Each structure stands twice: as structure tokens, then as C-alpha cells.
Short mmCIF file of C-alpha atoms in Angstrom, two decimals:
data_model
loop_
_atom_site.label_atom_id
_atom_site.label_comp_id
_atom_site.label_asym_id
_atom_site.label_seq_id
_atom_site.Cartn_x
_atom_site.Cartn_y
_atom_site.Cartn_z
CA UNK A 219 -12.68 11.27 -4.57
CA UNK A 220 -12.10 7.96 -3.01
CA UNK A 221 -12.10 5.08 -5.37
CA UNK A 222 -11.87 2.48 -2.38
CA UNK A 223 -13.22 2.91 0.58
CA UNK A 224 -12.77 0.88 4.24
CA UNK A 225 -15.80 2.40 6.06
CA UNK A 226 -14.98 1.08 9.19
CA UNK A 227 -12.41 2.28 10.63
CA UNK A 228 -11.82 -0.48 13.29
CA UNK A 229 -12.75 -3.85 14.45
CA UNK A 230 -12.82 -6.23 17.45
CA UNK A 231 -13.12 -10.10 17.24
CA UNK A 232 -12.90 -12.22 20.07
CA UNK A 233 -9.90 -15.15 19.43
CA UNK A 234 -11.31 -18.15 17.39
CA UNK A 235 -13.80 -16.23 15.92
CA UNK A 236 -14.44 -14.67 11.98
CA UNK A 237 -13.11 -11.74 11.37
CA UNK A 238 -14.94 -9.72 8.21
CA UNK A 239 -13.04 -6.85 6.78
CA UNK A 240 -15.61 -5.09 4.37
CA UNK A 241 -14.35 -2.61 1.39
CA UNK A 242 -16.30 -0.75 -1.64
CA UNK A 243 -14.87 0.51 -4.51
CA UNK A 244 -16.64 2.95 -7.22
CA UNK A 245 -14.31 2.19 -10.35
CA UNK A 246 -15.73 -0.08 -12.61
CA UNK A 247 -12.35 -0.46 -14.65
CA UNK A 248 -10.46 -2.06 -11.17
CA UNK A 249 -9.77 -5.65 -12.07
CA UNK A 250 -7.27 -7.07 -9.74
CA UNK A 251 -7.92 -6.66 -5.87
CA UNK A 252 -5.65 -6.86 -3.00
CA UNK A 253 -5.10 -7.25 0.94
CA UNK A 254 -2.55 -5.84 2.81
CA UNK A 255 -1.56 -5.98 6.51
CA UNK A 256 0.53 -3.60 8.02
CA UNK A 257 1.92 -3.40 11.66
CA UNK A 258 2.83 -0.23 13.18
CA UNK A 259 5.98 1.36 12.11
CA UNK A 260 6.43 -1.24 9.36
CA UNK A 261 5.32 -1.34 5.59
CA UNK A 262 2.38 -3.21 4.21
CA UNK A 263 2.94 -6.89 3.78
CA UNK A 264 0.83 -8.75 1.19
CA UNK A 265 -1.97 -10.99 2.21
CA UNK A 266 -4.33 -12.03 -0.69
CA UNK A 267 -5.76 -11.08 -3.89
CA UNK A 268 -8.04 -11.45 -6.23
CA UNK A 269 -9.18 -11.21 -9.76
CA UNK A 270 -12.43 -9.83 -11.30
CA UNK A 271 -12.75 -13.10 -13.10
CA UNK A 272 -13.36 -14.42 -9.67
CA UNK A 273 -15.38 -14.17 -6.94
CA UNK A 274 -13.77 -16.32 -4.21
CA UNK A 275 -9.76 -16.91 -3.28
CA UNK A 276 -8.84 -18.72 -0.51
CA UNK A 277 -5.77 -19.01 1.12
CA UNK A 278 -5.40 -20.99 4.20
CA UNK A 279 -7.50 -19.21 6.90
CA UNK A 280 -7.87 -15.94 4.71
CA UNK A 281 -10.82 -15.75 2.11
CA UNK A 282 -11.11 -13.26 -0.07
CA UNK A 283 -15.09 -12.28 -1.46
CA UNK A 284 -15.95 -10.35 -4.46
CA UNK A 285 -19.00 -9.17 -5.90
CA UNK A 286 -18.83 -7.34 -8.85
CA UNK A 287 -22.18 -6.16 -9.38
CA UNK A 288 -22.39 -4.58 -5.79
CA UNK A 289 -18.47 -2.91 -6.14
CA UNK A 290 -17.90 -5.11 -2.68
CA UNK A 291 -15.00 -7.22 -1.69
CA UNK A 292 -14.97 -9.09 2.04
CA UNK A 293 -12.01 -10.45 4.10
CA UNK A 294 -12.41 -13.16 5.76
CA UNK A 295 -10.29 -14.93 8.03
CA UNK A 296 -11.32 -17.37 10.27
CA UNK A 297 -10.07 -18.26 13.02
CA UNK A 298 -8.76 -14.91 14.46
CA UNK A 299 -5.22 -14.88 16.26
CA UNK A 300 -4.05 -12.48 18.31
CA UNK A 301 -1.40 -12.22 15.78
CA UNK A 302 -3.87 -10.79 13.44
CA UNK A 303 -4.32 -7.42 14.92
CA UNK A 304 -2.69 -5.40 12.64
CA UNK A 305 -4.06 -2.16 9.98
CA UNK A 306 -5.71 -4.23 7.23
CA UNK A 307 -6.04 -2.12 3.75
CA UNK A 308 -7.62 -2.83 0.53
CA UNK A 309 -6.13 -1.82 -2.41
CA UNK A 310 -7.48 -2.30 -6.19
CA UNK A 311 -5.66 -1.86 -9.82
CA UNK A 312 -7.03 -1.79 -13.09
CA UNK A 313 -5.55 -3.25 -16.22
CA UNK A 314 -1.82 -3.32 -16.13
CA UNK A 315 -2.01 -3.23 -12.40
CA UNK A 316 1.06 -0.82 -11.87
CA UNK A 317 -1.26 1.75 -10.20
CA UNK A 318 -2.98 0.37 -6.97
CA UNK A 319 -5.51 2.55 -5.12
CA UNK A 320 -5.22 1.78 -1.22
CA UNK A 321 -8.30 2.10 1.12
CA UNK A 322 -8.24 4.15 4.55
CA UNK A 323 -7.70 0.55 6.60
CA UNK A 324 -9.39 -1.04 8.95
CA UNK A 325 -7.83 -1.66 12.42
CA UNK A 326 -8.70 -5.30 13.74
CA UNK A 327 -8.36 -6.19 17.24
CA UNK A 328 -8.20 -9.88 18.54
CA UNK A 329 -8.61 -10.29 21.75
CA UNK A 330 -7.23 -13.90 23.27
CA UNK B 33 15.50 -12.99 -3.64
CA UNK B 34 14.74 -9.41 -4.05
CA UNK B 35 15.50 -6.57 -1.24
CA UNK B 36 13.89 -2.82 -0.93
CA UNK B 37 15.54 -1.13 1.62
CA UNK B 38 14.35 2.51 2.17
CA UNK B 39 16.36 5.45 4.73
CA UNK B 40 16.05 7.10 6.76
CA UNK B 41 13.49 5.06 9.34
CA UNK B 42 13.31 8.33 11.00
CA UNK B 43 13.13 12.15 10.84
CA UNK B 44 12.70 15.14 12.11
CA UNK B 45 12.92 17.91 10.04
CA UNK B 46 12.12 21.86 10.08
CA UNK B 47 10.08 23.45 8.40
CA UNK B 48 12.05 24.81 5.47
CA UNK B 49 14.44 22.12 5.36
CA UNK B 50 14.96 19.98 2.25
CA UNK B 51 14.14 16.29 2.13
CA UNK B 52 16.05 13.36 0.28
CA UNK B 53 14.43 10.40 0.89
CA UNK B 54 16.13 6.87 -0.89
CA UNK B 55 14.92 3.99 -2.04
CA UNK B 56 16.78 1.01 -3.66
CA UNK B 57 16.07 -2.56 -4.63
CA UNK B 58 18.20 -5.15 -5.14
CA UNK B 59 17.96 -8.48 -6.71
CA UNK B 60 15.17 -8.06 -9.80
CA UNK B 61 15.92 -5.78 -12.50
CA UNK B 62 12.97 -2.92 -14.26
CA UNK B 63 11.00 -2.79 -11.57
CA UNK B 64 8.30 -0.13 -11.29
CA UNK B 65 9.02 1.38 -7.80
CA UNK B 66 6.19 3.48 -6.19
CA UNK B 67 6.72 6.11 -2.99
CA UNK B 68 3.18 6.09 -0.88
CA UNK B 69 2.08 8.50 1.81
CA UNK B 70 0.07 7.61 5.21
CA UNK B 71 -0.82 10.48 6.65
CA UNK B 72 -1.99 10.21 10.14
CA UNK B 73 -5.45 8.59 10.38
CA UNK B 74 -5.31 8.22 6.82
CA UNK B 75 -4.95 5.57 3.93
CA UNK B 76 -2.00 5.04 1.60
CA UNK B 77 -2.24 7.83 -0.78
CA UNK B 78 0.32 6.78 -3.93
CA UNK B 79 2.55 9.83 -4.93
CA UNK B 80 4.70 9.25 -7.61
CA UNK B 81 5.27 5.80 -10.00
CA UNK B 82 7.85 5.38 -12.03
CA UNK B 83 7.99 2.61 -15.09
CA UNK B 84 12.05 3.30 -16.01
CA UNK B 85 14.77 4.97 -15.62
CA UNK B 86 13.68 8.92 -15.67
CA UNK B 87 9.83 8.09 -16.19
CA UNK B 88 8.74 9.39 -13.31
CA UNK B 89 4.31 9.52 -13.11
CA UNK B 90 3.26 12.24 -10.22
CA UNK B 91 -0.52 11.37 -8.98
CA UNK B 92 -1.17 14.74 -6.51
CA UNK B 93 -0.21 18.12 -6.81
CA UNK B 94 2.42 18.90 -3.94
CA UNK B 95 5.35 20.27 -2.52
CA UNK B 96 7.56 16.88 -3.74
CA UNK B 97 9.16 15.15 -6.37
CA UNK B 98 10.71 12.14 -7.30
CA UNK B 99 13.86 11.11 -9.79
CA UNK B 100 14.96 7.85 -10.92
CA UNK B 101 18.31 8.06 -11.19
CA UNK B 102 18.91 4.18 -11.37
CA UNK B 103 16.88 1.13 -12.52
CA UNK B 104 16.55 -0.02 -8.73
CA UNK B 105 17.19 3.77 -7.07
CA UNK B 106 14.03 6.00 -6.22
CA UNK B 107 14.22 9.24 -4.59
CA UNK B 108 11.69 11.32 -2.87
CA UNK B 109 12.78 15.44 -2.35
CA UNK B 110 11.53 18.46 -1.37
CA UNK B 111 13.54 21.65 -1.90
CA UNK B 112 11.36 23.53 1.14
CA UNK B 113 9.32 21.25 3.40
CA UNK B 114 6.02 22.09 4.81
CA UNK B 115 4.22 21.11 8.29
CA UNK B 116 2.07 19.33 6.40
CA UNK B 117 4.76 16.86 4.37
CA UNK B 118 4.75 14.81 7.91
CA UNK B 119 3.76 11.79 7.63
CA UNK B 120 4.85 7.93 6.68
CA UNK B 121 6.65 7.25 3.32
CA UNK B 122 6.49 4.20 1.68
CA UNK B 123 8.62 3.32 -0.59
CA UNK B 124 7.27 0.18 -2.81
CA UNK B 125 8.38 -2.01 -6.15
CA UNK B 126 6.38 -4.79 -7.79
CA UNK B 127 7.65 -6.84 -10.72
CA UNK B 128 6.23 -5.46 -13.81
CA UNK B 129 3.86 -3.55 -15.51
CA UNK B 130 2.11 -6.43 -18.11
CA UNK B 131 0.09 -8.00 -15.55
CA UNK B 132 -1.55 -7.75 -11.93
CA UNK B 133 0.79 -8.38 -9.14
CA UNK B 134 0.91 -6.94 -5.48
CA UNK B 135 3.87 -4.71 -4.49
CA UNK B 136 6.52 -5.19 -1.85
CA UNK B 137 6.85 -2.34 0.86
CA UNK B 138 10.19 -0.97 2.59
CA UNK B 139 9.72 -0.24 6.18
CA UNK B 140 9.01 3.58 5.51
CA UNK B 141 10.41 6.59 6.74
CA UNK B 142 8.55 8.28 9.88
CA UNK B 143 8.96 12.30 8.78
CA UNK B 144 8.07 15.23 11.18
CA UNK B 145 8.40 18.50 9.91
CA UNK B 146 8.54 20.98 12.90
#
């Protein structure tokens, strides 16, 4: 059973443009939310997060969405590099946070 | 600042083989260290967490296992390995287990089981 789910698989943005990375999650007791990048051959590198207590975080040209009611979170990032193709997963945690649930990942292209 | 360093980046193993895969983590003490899975195509699957020395939490039936041997030492085995253990290991920590925090990735280990 997935618990979060990244239904598209991948994703092309032309450079200077929004990217929107889309994930769902069907746990009601995930609280704390989480982006990840991840280049090929590397490990996952922390992007952005967010609490359930919110519904927006924003951190320079990444935003992070989330709406509770619909089990939705959105990544935004705007504008797209070229440096931001790269595997982007969502992850989620629930209270305590020391078990995080990783999506499939999306696969972003930007072409310059 | 704190370190995870995780070996081999590579390997190729047969099937049958055993595995010892390490993990360590310097420069924060009681972390909770994590080993993930991507399998090809796939999403990070979490395999074993561990909260302390010896406390070792499996989350999927398999053909692995993990020890804790040291506060900052995590180890990923298999006595016999199967062609379907390939895959990319992740080895992981994050600071504690109170509150919400992300976790911090090693480079991962590229296994092929032939």
C-alpha cells in the first residue's frame, strides 16, 4: 500500500518557467512533509519541508503547498534552472518523525 | 559538522554471496540512522531504523538485516543474496527522534547481484 504517492513519473519545464511537482498521501496521522532531490548515483539531499500546521513554506525560489483536507502537497519552484533536473521525492512522517515514507519521484527536466 | 559516509559505492555480487554493507557517522552523537532501498524505477522503500545501540526496527519482510554495533555504526547483511537484493542502498541519519526533522543521505551503495 502506498502511503505517498508521485503520480507522475516525470516532468519537462522549459528554463524560466514554474515547475509543479504534485504528491498525495492517504495517512491522515503524517504531520511533517518533506522534499528531497536526488541526482543520479548520489543520495537524496534535502530541499524543503513542511508542517501540517501550515499550508505554505517558502524558501527562496522553492514553495512548498499543502492542503490537508485534499491529502495534497505541491512543489513549486519558480524559476526553473537547468540545475534543477534532478529525481524529486516526497516523503512524509508522522509524530516523532523518525519514520519517513518516500514517494516513487518525479523526474524534472529543464531544458535551457 | 556531522559526516555519514557509507561503502562500498559499488558492487557486484553473486548470487549466494553474503553482503556487509557499513554505515558510520561522525560528528553528532544518538542519532537514529536509517538504510533505504531504490529499486530500479522505484521509490525509496525504508528497510530497517534503528533508535540506539542494538534497537534495530525492520519495516519489510526480506532476505536482510541490520545490527548496530556502535552509536554512529549501521550495518546492512545478508548471509545468501538474491537477484532480487540489487538495487541502491541508502544509508541515512537524522538528529533525533522528539521532533520532525529531515534526514541526511550517504551517497549509497550501487549492488548487483548476478
Amino acid at each position: 500500500d502506498q502511503q505517498v504517492k508521485q503520480n507522475s513519473p516525470s516532468l519537462s519545464v522549459q528554463e524560466g518557467r514554474i515547475s509543479i511537482l504534485n504528491c498525495d498521501y492517504t495517512n491522515s496521522m503524517f504531520d511533517y512533509f518533506l522534499w528531497y532531490k536526488k541526482y543520479p548515483a548520489e543520495g537524496p539531499t534535502f530541499l524543503i519541508s513542511i508542517s501540517s500546521i501550515k499550508d505554505k513554506n517558502e524558501d527562496g525560489r522553492f514553495t512548498v503547498f499543502l492542503n490537508k483536507s485534499a491529502k495534497h502537497l505541491s512543489l513549486h519552484i519558480v524559476p526553473s534552472q537547468p540545475g534543477d533536473s534532478a529525481v524529486y521525492f516526497c516523503a512524509a512522517s508522522g509524530t516523532g518523525g523518525f519514520k519517513t515514507i518516500f514517494g516513487a519521484g518525479t523526474r524534472l527536466f529543464v531544458k535551457a | 559538522s556531522q559526516t555519514i559516509h557509507q561503502w562500498p559505492a559499488t558492487l557486484v555480487q553473486p548470487v549466494g554471496s553474503p553482503l556487509s554493507l557499513e554505515c558510520t557517522v561522525e560528528g553528532t552523537s544518538n542519532p537514529n540512522l536509517y538504510w533505504y532501498r531504490q529499486a530500479a524505477g522505484r521509490g525509496l522503500q525504508l528497510l530497517f531504523y534503528s533508535i540506539g545501540i542494538g534497537q534495530i526496527s525492520s519495516e519489510v519482510p526480506q532476505n536482510l538485516s541490520a545490527s548496530r554495533p556502535q552509536d554512529r555504526q549501521f550495518i546492512l547483511s545478508s548471509k545468501k543474496l538474491l537477484l532480487s537484493d540489487s538495487g541502491f542502498y541508502l544509508c541515512a541519519w537524522s538528529p533525533t527522534v522528539e521532533r520532525n526533522t529531515e534526514a541526511f543521505f550517504g551517497q549509497g551503495t550501487r549492488l548487483t547481484v548476478v
